[in-house]
mmCIF file of C-alpha atoms in Angstrom:
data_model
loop_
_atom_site.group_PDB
_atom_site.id
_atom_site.type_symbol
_atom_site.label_atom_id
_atom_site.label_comp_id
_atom_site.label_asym_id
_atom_site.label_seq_id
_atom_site.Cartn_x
_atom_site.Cartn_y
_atom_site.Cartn_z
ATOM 1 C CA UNK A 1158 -28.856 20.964 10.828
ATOM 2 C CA UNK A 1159 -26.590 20.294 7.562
ATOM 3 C CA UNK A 1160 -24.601 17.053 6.974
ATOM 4 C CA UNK A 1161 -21.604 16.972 7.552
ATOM 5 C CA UNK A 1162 -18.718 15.407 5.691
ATOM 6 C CA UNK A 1163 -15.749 13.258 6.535
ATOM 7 C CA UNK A 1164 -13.517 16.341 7.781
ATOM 8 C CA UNK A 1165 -16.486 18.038 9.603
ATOM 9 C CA UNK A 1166 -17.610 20.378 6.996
ATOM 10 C CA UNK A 1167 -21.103 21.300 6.739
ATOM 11 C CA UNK A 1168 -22.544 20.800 3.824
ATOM 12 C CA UNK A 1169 -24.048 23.198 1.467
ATOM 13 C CA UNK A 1170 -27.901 22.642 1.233
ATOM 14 C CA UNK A 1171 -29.288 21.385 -2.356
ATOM 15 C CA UNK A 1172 -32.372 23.934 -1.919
ATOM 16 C CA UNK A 1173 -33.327 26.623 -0.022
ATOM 17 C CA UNK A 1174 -33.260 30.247 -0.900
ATOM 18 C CA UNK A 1175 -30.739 32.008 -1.922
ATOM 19 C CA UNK A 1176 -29.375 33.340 1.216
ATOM 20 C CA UNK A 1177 -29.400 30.073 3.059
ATOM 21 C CA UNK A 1178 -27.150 28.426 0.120
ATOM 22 C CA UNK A 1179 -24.636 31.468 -0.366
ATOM 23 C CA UNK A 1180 -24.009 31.154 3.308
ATOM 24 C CA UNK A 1181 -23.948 27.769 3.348
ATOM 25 C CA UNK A 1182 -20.981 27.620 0.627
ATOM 26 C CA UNK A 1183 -19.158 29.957 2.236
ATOM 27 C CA UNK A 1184 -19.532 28.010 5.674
ATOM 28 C CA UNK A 1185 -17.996 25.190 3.412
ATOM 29 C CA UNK A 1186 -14.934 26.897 2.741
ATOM 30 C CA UNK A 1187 -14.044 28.499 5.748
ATOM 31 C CA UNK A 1188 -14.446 24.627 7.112
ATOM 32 C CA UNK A 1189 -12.361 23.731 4.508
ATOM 33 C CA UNK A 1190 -9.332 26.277 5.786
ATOM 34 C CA UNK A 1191 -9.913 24.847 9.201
ATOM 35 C CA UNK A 1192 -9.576 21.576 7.966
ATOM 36 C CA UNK A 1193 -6.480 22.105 6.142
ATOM 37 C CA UNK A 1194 -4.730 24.347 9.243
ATOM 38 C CA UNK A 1195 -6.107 21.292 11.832
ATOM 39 C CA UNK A 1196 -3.371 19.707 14.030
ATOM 40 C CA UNK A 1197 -0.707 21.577 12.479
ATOM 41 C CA UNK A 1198 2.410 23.278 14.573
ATOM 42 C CA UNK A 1199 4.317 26.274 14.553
ATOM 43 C CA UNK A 1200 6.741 24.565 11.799
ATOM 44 C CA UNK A 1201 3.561 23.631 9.771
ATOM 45 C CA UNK A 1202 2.192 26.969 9.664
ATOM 46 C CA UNK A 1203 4.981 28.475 8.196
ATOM 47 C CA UNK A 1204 6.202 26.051 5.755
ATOM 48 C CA UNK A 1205 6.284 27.480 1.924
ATOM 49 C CA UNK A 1206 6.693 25.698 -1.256
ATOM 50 C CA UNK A 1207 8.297 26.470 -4.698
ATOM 51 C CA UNK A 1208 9.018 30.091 -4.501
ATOM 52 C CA UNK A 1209 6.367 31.320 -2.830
ATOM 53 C CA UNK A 1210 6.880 32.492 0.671
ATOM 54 C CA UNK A 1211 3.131 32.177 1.454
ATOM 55 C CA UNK A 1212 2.460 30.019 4.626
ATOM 56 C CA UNK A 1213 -0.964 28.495 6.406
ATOM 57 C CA UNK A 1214 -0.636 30.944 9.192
ATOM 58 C CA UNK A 1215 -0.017 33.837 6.617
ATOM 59 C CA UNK A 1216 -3.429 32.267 5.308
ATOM 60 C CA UNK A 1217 -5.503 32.501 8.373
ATOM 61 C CA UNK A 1218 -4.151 35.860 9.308
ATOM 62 C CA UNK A 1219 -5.055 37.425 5.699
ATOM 63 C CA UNK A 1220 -8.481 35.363 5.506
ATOM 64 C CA UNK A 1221 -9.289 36.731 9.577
ATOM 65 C CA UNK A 1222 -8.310 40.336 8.204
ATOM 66 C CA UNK A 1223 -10.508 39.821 5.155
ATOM 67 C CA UNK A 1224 -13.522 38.561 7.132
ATOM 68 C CA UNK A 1225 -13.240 41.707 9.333
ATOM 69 C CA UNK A 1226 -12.738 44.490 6.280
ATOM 70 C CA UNK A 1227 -15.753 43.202 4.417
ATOM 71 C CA UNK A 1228 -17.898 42.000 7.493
ATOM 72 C CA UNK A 1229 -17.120 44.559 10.084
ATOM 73 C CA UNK A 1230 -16.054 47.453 8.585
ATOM 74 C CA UNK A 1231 -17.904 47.515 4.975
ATOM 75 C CA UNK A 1232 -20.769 45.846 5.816
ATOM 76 C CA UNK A 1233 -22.075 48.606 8.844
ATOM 77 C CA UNK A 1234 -18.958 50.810 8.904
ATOM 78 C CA UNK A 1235 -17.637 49.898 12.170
ATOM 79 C CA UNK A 1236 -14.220 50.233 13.705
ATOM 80 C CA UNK A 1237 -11.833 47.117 12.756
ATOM 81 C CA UNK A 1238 -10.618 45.102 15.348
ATOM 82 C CA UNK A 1239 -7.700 46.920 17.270
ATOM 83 C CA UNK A 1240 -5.444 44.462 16.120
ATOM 84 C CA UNK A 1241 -5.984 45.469 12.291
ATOM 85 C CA UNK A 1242 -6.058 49.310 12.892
ATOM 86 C CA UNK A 1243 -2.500 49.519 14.747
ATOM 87 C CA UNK A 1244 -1.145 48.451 11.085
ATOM 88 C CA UNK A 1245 0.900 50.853 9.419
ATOM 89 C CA UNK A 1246 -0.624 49.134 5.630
ATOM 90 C CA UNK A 1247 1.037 51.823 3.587
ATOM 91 C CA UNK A 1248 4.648 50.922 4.824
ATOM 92 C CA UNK A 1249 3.806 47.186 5.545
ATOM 93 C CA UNK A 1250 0.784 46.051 2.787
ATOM 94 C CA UNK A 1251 1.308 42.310 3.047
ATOM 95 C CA UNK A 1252 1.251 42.431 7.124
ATOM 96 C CA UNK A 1253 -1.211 39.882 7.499
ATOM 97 C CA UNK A 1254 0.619 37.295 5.670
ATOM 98 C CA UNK A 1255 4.092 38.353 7.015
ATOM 99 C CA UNK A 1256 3.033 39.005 10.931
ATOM 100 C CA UNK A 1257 1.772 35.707 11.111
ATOM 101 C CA UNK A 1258 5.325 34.440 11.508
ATOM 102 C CA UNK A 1259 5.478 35.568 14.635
ATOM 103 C CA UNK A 1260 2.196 34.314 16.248
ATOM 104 C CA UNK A 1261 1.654 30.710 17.608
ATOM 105 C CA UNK A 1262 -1.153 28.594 16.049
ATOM 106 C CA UNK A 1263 -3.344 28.766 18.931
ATOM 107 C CA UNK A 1264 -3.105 32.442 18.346
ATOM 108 C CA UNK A 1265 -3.815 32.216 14.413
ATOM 109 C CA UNK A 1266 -6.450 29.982 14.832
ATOM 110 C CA UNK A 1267 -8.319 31.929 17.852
ATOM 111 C CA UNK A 1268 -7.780 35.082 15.947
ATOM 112 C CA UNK A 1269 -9.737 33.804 12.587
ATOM 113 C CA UNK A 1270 -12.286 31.561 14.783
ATOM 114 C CA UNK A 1271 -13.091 35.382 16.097
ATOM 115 C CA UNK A 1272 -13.307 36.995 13.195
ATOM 116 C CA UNK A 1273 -15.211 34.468 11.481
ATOM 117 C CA UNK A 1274 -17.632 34.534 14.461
ATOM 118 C CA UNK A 1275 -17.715 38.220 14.299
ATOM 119 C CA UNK A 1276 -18.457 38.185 10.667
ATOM 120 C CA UNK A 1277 -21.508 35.841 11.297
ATOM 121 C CA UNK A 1278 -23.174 38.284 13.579
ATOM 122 C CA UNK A 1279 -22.392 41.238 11.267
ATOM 123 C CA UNK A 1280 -23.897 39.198 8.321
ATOM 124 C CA UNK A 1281 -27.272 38.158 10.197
ATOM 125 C CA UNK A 1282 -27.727 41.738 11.038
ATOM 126 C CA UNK A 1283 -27.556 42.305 7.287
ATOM 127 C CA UNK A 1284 -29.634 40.163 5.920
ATOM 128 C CA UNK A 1285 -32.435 40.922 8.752
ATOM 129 C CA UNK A 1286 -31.918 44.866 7.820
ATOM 130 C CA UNK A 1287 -32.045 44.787 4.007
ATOM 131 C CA UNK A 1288 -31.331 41.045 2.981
ATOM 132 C CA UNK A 1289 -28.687 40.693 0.065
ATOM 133 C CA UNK A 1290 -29.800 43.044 -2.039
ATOM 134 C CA UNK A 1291 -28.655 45.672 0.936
ATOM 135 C CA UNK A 1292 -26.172 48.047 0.337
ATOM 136 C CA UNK A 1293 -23.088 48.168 2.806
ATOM 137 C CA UNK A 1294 -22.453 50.917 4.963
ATOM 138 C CA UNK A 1295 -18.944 51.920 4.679
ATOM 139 C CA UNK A 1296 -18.443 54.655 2.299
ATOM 140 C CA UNK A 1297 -18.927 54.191 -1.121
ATOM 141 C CA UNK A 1298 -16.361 53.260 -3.759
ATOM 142 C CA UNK A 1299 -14.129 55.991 -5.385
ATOM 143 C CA UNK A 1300 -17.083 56.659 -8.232
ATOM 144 C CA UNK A 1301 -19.752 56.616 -5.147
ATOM 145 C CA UNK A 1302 -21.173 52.900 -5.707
ATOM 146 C CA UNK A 1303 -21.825 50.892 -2.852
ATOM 147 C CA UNK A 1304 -21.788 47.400 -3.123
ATOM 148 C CA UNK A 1305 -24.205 45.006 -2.013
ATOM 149 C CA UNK A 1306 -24.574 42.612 1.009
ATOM 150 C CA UNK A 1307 -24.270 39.637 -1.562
ATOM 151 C CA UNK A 1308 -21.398 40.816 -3.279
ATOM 152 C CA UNK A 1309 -19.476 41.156 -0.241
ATOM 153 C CA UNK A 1310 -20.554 37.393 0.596
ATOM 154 C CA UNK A 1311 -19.971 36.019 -2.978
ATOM 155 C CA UNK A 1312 -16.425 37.809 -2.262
ATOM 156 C CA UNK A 1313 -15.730 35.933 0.549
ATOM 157 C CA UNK A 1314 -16.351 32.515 -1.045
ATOM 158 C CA UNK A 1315 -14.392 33.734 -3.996
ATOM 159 C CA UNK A 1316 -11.501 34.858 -1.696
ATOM 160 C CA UNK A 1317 -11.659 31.564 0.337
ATOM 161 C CA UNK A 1318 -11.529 29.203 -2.737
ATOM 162 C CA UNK A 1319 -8.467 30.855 -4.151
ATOM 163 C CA UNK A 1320 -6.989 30.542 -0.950
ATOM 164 C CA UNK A 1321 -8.196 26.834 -0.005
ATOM 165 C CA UNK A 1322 -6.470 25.909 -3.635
ATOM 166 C CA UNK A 1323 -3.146 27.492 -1.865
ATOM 167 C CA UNK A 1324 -3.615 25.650 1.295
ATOM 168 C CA UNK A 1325 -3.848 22.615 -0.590
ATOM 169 C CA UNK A 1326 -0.396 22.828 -2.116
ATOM 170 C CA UNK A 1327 0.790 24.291 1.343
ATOM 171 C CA UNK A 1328 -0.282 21.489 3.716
ATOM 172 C CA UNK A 1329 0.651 18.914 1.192
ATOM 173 C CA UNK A 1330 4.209 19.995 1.339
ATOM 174 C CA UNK A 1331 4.028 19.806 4.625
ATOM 175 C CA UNK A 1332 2.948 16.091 5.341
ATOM 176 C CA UNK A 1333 1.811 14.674 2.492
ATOM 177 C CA UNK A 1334 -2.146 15.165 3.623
ATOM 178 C CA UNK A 1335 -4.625 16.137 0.236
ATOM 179 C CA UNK A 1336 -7.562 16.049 -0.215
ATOM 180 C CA UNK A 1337 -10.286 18.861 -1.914
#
């Protein structure tokens, strides 16, 4: 079981291979996202700052879309969620972060608690089929590469760490709370 810090992240382990500490860095940030969305309202989720109209609940939506692309449908090539395929992305290509307006936090939250869970049990079956050096199954990239099962992991901690930094500015306009 990993430590845990003050706002109930896990922390990464200091050894193990190299599975155990990608995953365990990328558990880190998506407790970090939870951390900065925790105990927030429907005003709190879609407060902006500066000129950017980028909110926490635009946040969770985009990060529960982007666990389901890479996890769900790249890793084994299976249908998205119903939720993501009834998106018209060509007419509407920032839906995740607009939508999210419209749904309650309970909603946003359940939603990306889902996915992330979903994404999990996608991963596992990964690793256990070709470990991160597998290739995913979706079809391959325009020149006919396929990337591989840690790429699409490293991508996730990359995409969560940009995003965390914008949470940070987000949730401190919102009540003052920073922290990492």
């Amino acid at each position: 079981m990993p430590d845990v810090d003050e706002h109930g992240r896990p922390e990464p382990p200091l050894d193990g291979d190299e599975a155990a500490m990608v995953l365990g860095f990328l558990d880190w940030q998506r407790a970090t996202l939870a951390w900065k969305c925790a105990g927030l309202d429907a005003s709190g989720f879609g407060a902006t700052t500066a000129t950017s109209t980028m909110t926490l609940g635009g946040l969770l939506n985009h990060l529960a879309w982007v666990e389901d692309h890479w996890c769900w449908w790249c890793l084994h090539a299976r249908d998205r969620d119903p939720y993501w395929r009834a998106v018209d992305w060509t007419a509407h290509p920032d839906w995740e972060f607009t939508s999210a307006a419209s749904d309650s936090p309970e909603k946003l939250r359940e939603r990306w608690q889902t996915a992330v869970d979903r994404s999990r049990t996608a991963v596992a079956e990964a690793l256990a089929d070709g470990g991160l050096d597998g290739l995913v199954q979706r079809p391959p990239w325009p020149d006919g590469r396929r990337p591989s099962v840690r790429y699409v992991l490293l991508h996730l901690i990359e995409e969560y760490a940009r995003h965390n930094g914008h949470a940070d500015l987000l949730r401190e306009s919102v009540d003052g709370s920073t922290g990492e």
